[in-house]
Amino acid sequence: MNTMTLLNIHVKDEDKKKLQKYVETIGGESMSDVVRSMIQEKIKIDEVIAALPPVDQVDIPDYVPKDKYVIFVNGAIVGVGDNPSELAELALQKFPDLPFVMKYNGKKKPFLEHVFMSLSNVHAWRYCIFEGHSFPMLPIEFQCSDKNKKTLYASIDTAATLCVMKENVLPIDSFTSSRKEKISTADGILESQIYEGIVKILDTSFEIEFIITPMPDELPFKFLIGRNLLDQLDAYFLGKKQVLLLKQAEL
């Protein structure tokens, strides 16, 4: 005969009132059903994280030339070069769902500071590590025509109202411009063409608007996901665990 431990959990009266109010707000059937759903969601998160490949701690071998960047996936060297952006793209092409570690074999350069502002069908990625700094990144497929498609590493900018693409990723004449707008940036107001394209994430295609701007090659991504795309997704940033969880947004 199978037996199951009976859980008897004490909940403070104040927390019970908060839980009851929450249940009424979301239209739940009962507090017990909502608590069971929360437990299932927490277990699901931990199961998804446990299934992710670890980010290995790696050392640069002696045979790697000085003053070069080296990128590792699963502890193995994927490429050596001068351009972090191109090395990240190489890792993306070979291992799109695995986190990388990139290091510089030389005197450490000043880091380029930048700003990032139910779990069914959730997809998860471990943060990539570049020179000791973590980047929540995911692969996307960008399409501006039937012939012009490209798989890119994208990061997320929660403060940006529009998506941003690095210049020279695809020929500028392959994009369709919808309008020209004044854009507020940290450097002031600038005028920019706004383009139309399609981003494919999690096997779903999203029609988006975006701008094109220079991005330093020292950054390992070529696309920033802004609010106009992020608002169609549910994103969870587990900073301590260095994990990004993503799913299509629910109503």
Short mmCIF file of N, CA and C in Angstrom, two decimals, residues 164-168 211-217 219:
data_model
loop_
_atom_site.label_atom_id
_atom_site.label_comp_id
_atom_site.label_asym_id
_atom_site.label_seq_id
_atom_site.Cartn_x
_atom_site.Cartn_y
_atom_site.Cartn_z
N VAL A 164 16.57 46.94 -30.90
CA VAL A 164 17.75 47.57 -31.50
C VAL A 164 18.60 46.49 -32.17
N MET A 165 19.02 46.77 -33.41
CA MET A 165 19.92 45.86 -34.12
C MET A 165 21.25 46.55 -34.36
N LYS A 166 22.32 45.80 -34.26
CA LYS A 166 23.66 46.32 -34.57
C LYS A 166 23.76 46.59 -36.07
N GLU A 167 24.40 47.68 -36.43
CA GLU A 167 24.53 48.02 -37.84
C GLU A 167 25.41 47.01 -38.57
N ASN A 168 25.15 46.86 -39.87
CA ASN A 168 25.92 45.99 -40.78
C ASN A 168 25.70 44.51 -40.53
N ILE A 211 15.28 49.85 -34.49
CA ILE A 211 16.22 50.81 -35.04
C ILE A 211 17.57 50.13 -35.23
N ILE A 212 18.41 50.73 -36.04
CA ILE A 212 19.76 50.22 -36.29
C ILE A 212 20.75 51.22 -35.74
N THR A 213 21.73 50.73 -35.00
CA THR A 213 22.69 51.63 -34.38
C THR A 213 24.03 50.93 -34.21
N PRO A 214 25.14 51.67 -34.11
CA PRO A 214 26.42 51.02 -33.85
C PRO A 214 26.43 50.35 -32.48
N MET A 215 27.02 49.18 -32.39
CA MET A 215 27.27 48.51 -31.12
C MET A 215 28.74 48.10 -31.10
N PRO A 216 29.43 48.30 -30.00
CA PRO A 216 30.85 47.91 -29.96
C PRO A 216 31.02 46.42 -30.17
N ASP A 217 32.08 46.04 -30.90
CA ASP A 217 32.37 44.63 -31.11
C ASP A 217 32.70 43.92 -29.80
N LEU A 219 30.93 43.85 -27.24
CA LEU A 219 29.72 43.26 -26.68
C LEU A 219 29.37 41.99 -27.46
#
